mmCIF file of C-alpha atoms in Angstrom:
data_model
loop_
_atom_site.group_PDB
_atom_site.id
_atom_site.type_symbol
_atom_site.label_atom_id
_atom_site.label_comp_id
_atom_site.label_asym_id
_atom_site.label_seq_id
_atom_site.Cartn_x
_atom_site.Cartn_y
_atom_site.Cartn_z
ATOM 1 C CA MET A 1 95.431 179.387 33.462
ATOM 2 C CA ALA A 2 93.772 177.501 36.520
ATOM 3 C CA PHE A 3 91.089 175.972 36.176
ATOM 4 C CA ALA A 4 88.063 176.178 38.250
ATOM 5 C CA PRO A 5 86.991 172.489 39.582
ATOM 6 C CA SER A 6 83.792 171.413 37.245
ATOM 7 C CA PRO A 7 80.543 172.118 39.753
ATOM 8 C CA ILE A 8 78.768 168.735 40.916
ATOM 9 C CA PRO A 9 76.343 167.504 38.964
ATOM 10 C CA SER A 10 72.487 169.074 40.365
ATOM 11 C CA ARG A 11 71.451 165.427 41.092
ATOM 12 C CA THR A 12 74.421 163.957 42.752
ATOM 13 C CA GLN A 13 73.911 167.451 44.921
ATOM 14 C CA TYR A 14 70.137 166.495 45.261
ATOM 15 C CA VAL A 15 71.261 163.598 46.837
ATOM 16 C CA LEU A 16 74.359 164.318 48.746
ATOM 17 C CA GLU A 17 72.593 166.875 50.719
ATOM 18 C CA ALA A 18 69.814 163.924 51.070
ATOM 19 C CA ILE A 19 72.090 161.950 53.062
ATOM 20 C CA LYS A 20 73.663 164.402 54.725
ATOM 21 C CA HIS A 21 70.327 165.664 55.964
ATOM 22 C CA ASP A 22 69.735 162.448 56.971
ATOM 23 C CA ILE A 23 72.961 161.251 58.764
ATOM 24 C CA LEU A 24 73.185 164.304 60.858
ATOM 25 C CA THR A 25 70.204 164.317 61.529
ATOM 26 C CA GLY A 26 69.548 160.634 62.879
ATOM 27 C CA GLY A 27 68.064 159.432 60.566
ATOM 28 C CA LEU A 28 70.987 157.251 59.601
ATOM 29 C CA SER A 29 72.988 155.323 61.971
ATOM 30 C CA PRO A 30 76.789 155.183 62.629
ATOM 31 C CA GLY A 31 77.442 152.072 60.857
ATOM 32 C CA GLN A 32 74.219 151.737 58.884
ATOM 33 C CA ALA A 33 75.114 150.104 55.301
ATOM 34 C CA LEU A 34 73.864 151.988 52.224
ATOM 35 C CA VAL A 35 73.493 150.793 49.459
ATOM 36 C CA GLU A 36 73.738 151.759 46.013
ATOM 37 C CA THR A 37 70.808 150.716 44.753
ATOM 38 C CA GLU A 38 68.380 151.169 47.379
ATOM 39 C CA LEU A 39 69.963 154.703 47.431
ATOM 40 C CA ALA A 40 68.684 154.779 43.241
ATOM 41 C CA ALA A 41 65.382 153.711 43.951
ATOM 42 C CA ARG A 42 64.615 155.778 47.223
ATOM 43 C CA PHE A 43 66.096 159.330 45.109
ATOM 44 C CA GLY A 44 64.813 158.374 41.864
ATOM 45 C CA VAL A 45 68.360 157.894 39.910
ATOM 46 C CA SER A 46 70.754 156.190 38.574
ATOM 47 C CA LYS A 47 73.268 154.935 40.549
ATOM 48 C CA THR A 48 76.006 157.001 39.129
ATOM 49 C CA PRO A 49 74.507 160.408 41.648
ATOM 50 C CA VAL A 50 74.346 158.397 44.283
ATOM 51 C CA ARG A 51 78.166 156.645 43.632
ATOM 52 C CA GLU A 52 79.487 160.419 43.503
ATOM 53 C CA ALA A 53 78.077 161.272 45.957
ATOM 54 C CA LEU A 54 79.135 158.927 48.320
ATOM 55 C CA LYS A 55 82.082 159.318 47.002
ATOM 56 C CA THR A 56 82.019 163.039 48.844
ATOM 57 C CA LEU A 57 80.475 161.951 52.050
ATOM 58 C CA ALA A 58 83.428 159.876 52.324
ATOM 59 C CA GLY A 59 86.590 162.633 51.977
ATOM 60 C CA SER A 60 83.995 164.407 54.659
ATOM 61 C CA GLY A 61 84.217 162.293 56.682
ATOM 62 C CA LEU A 62 80.849 161.035 57.112
ATOM 63 C CA VAL A 63 80.657 157.728 55.456
ATOM 64 C CA VAL A 64 83.374 154.959 54.691
ATOM 65 C CA MET A 65 84.144 153.366 51.846
ATOM 66 C CA SER A 66 85.544 149.612 52.403
ATOM 67 C CA GLN A 67 86.288 146.749 49.909
ATOM 68 C CA TYR A 68 84.365 143.766 51.918
ATOM 69 C CA LYS A 69 81.679 146.492 53.967
ATOM 70 C CA GLY A 70 81.183 148.494 51.233
ATOM 71 C CA VAL A 71 79.323 151.759 51.931
ATOM 72 C CA THR A 72 78.746 152.588 55.274
ATOM 73 C CA VAL A 73 77.943 155.469 57.992
ATOM 74 C CA ARG A 74 81.088 156.309 59.511
ATOM 75 C CA MET A 75 80.822 155.739 63.403
ATOM 76 C CA VAL A 76 81.892 157.453 66.080
ATOM 77 C CA ASP A 77 84.180 156.321 69.597
ATOM 78 C CA ALA A 78 85.788 158.600 71.831
ATOM 79 C CA ASP A 79 89.002 158.836 69.248
ATOM 80 C CA MET A 80 87.661 160.448 66.749
ATOM 81 C CA ALA A 81 84.504 162.362 68.883
ATOM 82 C CA ARG A 82 88.237 164.177 70.127
ATOM 83 C CA ALA A 83 89.871 164.751 67.749
ATOM 84 C CA VAL A 84 87.897 166.531 65.807
ATOM 85 C CA TYR A 85 87.066 168.826 68.993
ATOM 86 C CA ASP A 86 90.788 169.087 69.498
ATOM 87 C CA VAL A 87 90.950 171.061 65.821
ATOM 88 C CA ARG A 88 88.059 173.146 66.737
ATOM 89 C CA LEU A 89 89.278 173.572 70.094
ATOM 90 C CA LEU A 90 92.990 174.796 67.924
ATOM 91 C CA LEU A 91 91.075 177.359 65.352
ATOM 92 C CA GLU A 92 87.687 178.008 66.320
ATOM 93 C CA PRO A 93 87.860 180.218 69.332
ATOM 94 C CA GLU A 94 90.381 182.068 67.329
ATOM 95 C CA ALA A 95 88.479 182.200 64.409
ATOM 96 C CA VAL A 96 85.248 183.933 66.860
ATOM 97 C CA ARG A 97 88.157 186.129 68.654
ATOM 98 C CA ARG A 98 88.369 187.868 64.789
ATOM 99 C CA THR A 99 85.080 188.144 63.750
ATOM 100 C CA VAL A 100 84.740 190.503 67.164
ATOM 101 C CA VAL A 101 87.355 192.125 66.390
ATOM 102 C CA ALA A 102 86.507 193.222 63.212
ATOM 103 C CA GLY A 103 82.963 193.946 64.120
ATOM 104 C CA SER A 104 81.881 191.701 61.512
ATOM 105 C CA PRO A 105 77.639 191.607 62.152
ATOM 106 C CA LEU A 106 76.199 189.120 63.733
ATOM 107 C CA ASP A 107 72.507 188.492 62.612
ATOM 108 C CA GLU A 108 73.121 185.542 60.970
ATOM 109 C CA ALA A 109 74.484 183.672 64.310
ATOM 110 C CA ARG A 110 71.349 185.780 66.174
ATOM 111 C CA ASP A 111 68.605 184.491 63.374
ATOM 112 C CA ALA A 112 70.334 180.864 64.335
ATOM 113 C CA LEU A 113 70.674 181.233 67.937
ATOM 114 C CA ARG A 114 66.072 181.634 67.231
ATOM 115 C CA ARG A 115 65.746 179.136 65.108
ATOM 116 C CA ALA A 116 66.962 176.807 67.686
ATOM 117 C CA ALA A 117 64.977 178.139 70.166
ATOM 118 C CA THR A 118 61.456 177.534 68.180
ATOM 119 C CA ALA A 119 62.918 174.257 66.440
ATOM 120 C CA GLU A 120 60.082 171.245 66.172
ATOM 121 C CA ASP A 121 62.435 168.407 66.517
ATOM 122 C CA GLN A 122 66.320 167.549 67.370
ATOM 123 C CA ALA A 123 67.417 167.905 63.741
ATOM 124 C CA GLU A 124 65.851 170.949 62.853
ATOM 125 C CA ARG A 125 67.691 172.105 66.476
ATOM 126 C CA SER A 126 71.299 170.623 65.188
ATOM 127 C CA LEU A 127 70.992 171.567 61.859
ATOM 128 C CA ALA A 128 70.370 175.682 63.265
ATOM 129 C CA ASN A 129 73.321 175.243 65.645
ATOM 130 C CA ARG A 130 75.610 173.910 63.382
ATOM 131 C CA ASP A 131 74.802 177.250 62.022
ATOM 132 C CA PHE A 132 75.015 179.408 64.178
ATOM 133 C CA HIS A 133 79.158 178.395 64.346
ATOM 134 C CA ARG A 134 79.634 179.355 61.168
ATOM 135 C CA ALA A 135 77.964 182.490 61.600
ATOM 136 C CA LEU A 136 80.122 183.449 63.768
ATOM 137 C CA TYR A 137 83.768 182.196 63.011
ATOM 138 C CA LEU A 138 83.678 182.231 58.706
ATOM 139 C CA PRO A 139 83.484 186.767 59.213
ATOM 140 C CA CYS A 140 87.368 186.160 60.679
ATOM 141 C CA GLY A 141 88.529 187.778 57.613
ATOM 142 C CA ASN A 142 91.272 184.478 56.989
ATOM 143 C CA PRO A 143 88.785 182.444 54.386
ATOM 144 C CA LEU A 144 90.985 179.450 54.598
ATOM 145 C CA LEU A 145 90.768 179.318 58.533
ATOM 146 C CA GLY A 146 87.628 179.173 57.304
ATOM 147 C CA ARG A 147 87.536 176.594 54.641
ATOM 148 C CA MET A 148 89.444 174.449 57.925
ATOM 149 C CA LEU A 149 86.540 174.287 60.178
ATOM 150 C CA ASP A 150 84.039 173.752 57.341
ATOM 151 C CA GLU A 151 86.120 170.779 56.634
ATOM 152 C CA VAL A 152 85.428 169.513 59.791
ATOM 153 C CA ARG A 153 82.529 171.042 60.714
ATOM 154 C CA ASP A 154 80.012 167.896 59.624
ATOM 155 C CA GLN A 155 82.173 166.018 61.791
ATOM 156 C CA ALA A 156 81.797 167.539 64.670
ATOM 157 C CA ALA A 157 77.675 168.036 64.509
ATOM 158 C CA LEU A 158 77.675 163.546 63.864
ATOM 159 C CA VAL A 159 79.933 164.037 66.985
ATOM 160 C CA SER A 160 76.856 165.527 68.105
ATOM 161 C CA THR A 161 74.218 163.595 66.395
ATOM 162 C CA VAL A 162 75.410 160.849 68.638
ATOM 163 C CA ALA A 163 76.251 162.583 71.623
ATOM 164 C CA TRP A 164 72.803 163.976 71.790
ATOM 165 C CA ALA A 165 70.519 160.486 71.303
ATOM 166 C CA SER A 166 72.946 159.212 74.370
ATOM 167 C CA THR A 167 72.736 162.252 76.728
ATOM 168 C CA PRO A 168 70.635 165.583 75.775
ATOM 169 C CA SER A 169 72.608 168.574 76.491
ATOM 170 C CA TRP A 170 71.017 170.890 74.240
ATOM 171 C CA GLU A 171 69.502 173.684 76.886
ATOM 172 C CA ARG A 172 72.733 173.234 79.229
ATOM 173 C CA GLU A 173 74.293 174.092 75.104
ATOM 174 C CA ALA A 174 71.747 176.709 73.913
ATOM 175 C CA ALA A 175 72.064 178.896 77.259
ATOM 176 C CA GLU A 176 76.025 178.524 75.928
ATOM 177 C CA HIS A 177 75.346 179.724 72.774
ATOM 178 C CA GLU A 178 73.381 182.965 74.175
ATOM 179 C CA GLU A 179 76.086 184.233 76.515
ATOM 180 C CA ILE A 180 78.933 183.753 73.080
ATOM 181 C CA LEU A 181 76.378 185.602 71.926
ATOM 182 C CA ARG A 182 75.975 188.501 74.199
ATOM 183 C CA LEU A 183 80.250 188.964 74.612
ATOM 184 C CA ALA A 184 80.935 189.061 71.091
ATOM 185 C CA ALA A 185 77.516 191.307 70.864
ATOM 186 C CA ALA A 186 79.583 193.419 73.284
ATOM 187 C CA GLY A 187 82.737 193.728 71.476
ATOM 188 C CA ASP A 188 84.172 191.700 73.735
ATOM 189 C CA SER A 189 87.088 189.540 71.859
ATOM 190 C CA ALA A 190 88.539 187.534 74.590
ATOM 191 C CA GLY A 191 85.875 186.971 75.934
ATOM 192 C CA ALA A 192 84.079 185.759 73.316
ATOM 193 C CA GLY A 193 86.726 183.604 72.367
ATOM 194 C CA LEU A 194 87.130 181.869 76.162
ATOM 195 C CA ALA A 195 83.386 181.124 76.013
ATOM 196 C CA VAL A 196 83.733 179.181 72.157
ATOM 197 C CA TYR A 197 86.542 177.025 74.013
ATOM 198 C CA ASP A 198 85.151 176.730 76.868
ATOM 199 C CA HIS A 199 81.740 175.306 75.366
ATOM 200 C CA ILE A 200 83.672 172.875 72.811
ATOM 201 C CA ALA A 201 85.808 171.670 75.287
ATOM 202 C CA SER A 202 83.021 171.188 78.469
ATOM 203 C CA PHE A 203 80.871 168.859 75.380
ATOM 204 C CA VAL A 204 83.355 166.893 74.000
ATOM 205 C CA GLU A 205 84.168 166.396 77.771
ATOM 206 C CA ARG A 206 80.658 166.026 79.134
ATOM 207 C CA ALA A 207 79.473 163.214 76.245
ATOM 208 C CA PHE A 208 83.137 161.077 75.956
ATOM 209 C CA PRO A 209 84.916 161.314 79.157
ATOM 210 C CA GLU A 210 88.415 160.431 79.381
ATOM 211 C CA ASP A 211 89.028 156.394 81.625
ATOM 212 C CA GLY A 212 87.796 157.350 85.553
ATOM 213 C CA GLU A 213 86.249 160.800 84.315
#
């Protein structure tokens, strides 16, 4: 008999989402310490849901647990960024191509672009951009492919947050998103896939150039 995984308790889920939001919008900086007692006081909970939330965040690659340093927000360096974006380059263009071939609805992607364009701050814009990418790759017809991209989604967002802090490039990325959506809406699966590849590759090259570039 197969057993379904136990749902995350509501308090743990609340703490998890709050910490994740702070990390992915720059409220918590890479390398910053996450102290259980301080977080428990902030959220008005015991240390148990905080501890469980941090374990989940460690599993997704957003925080690092060390016997000596405790828990800290993951640092982003060029090697980490390139590794995460290499996975995206291998998987996401093909997922988007399949979404277009399947003729999947693009309403959620359009809505995400509208929210990004009217965002009042970088945090809101970042979250909308994440939703845009997910809305294009998730309906690819292969749930495993979608889950694999979801697994690196948070780490990719952390890379973007760090990169934007030093070199804001959201206007260029917004234009690239518009072109990706235009190609997808036109049914150009090959063009949309190539545009996604170029979009992902150019971002990491700008943000984390190879030595000598």
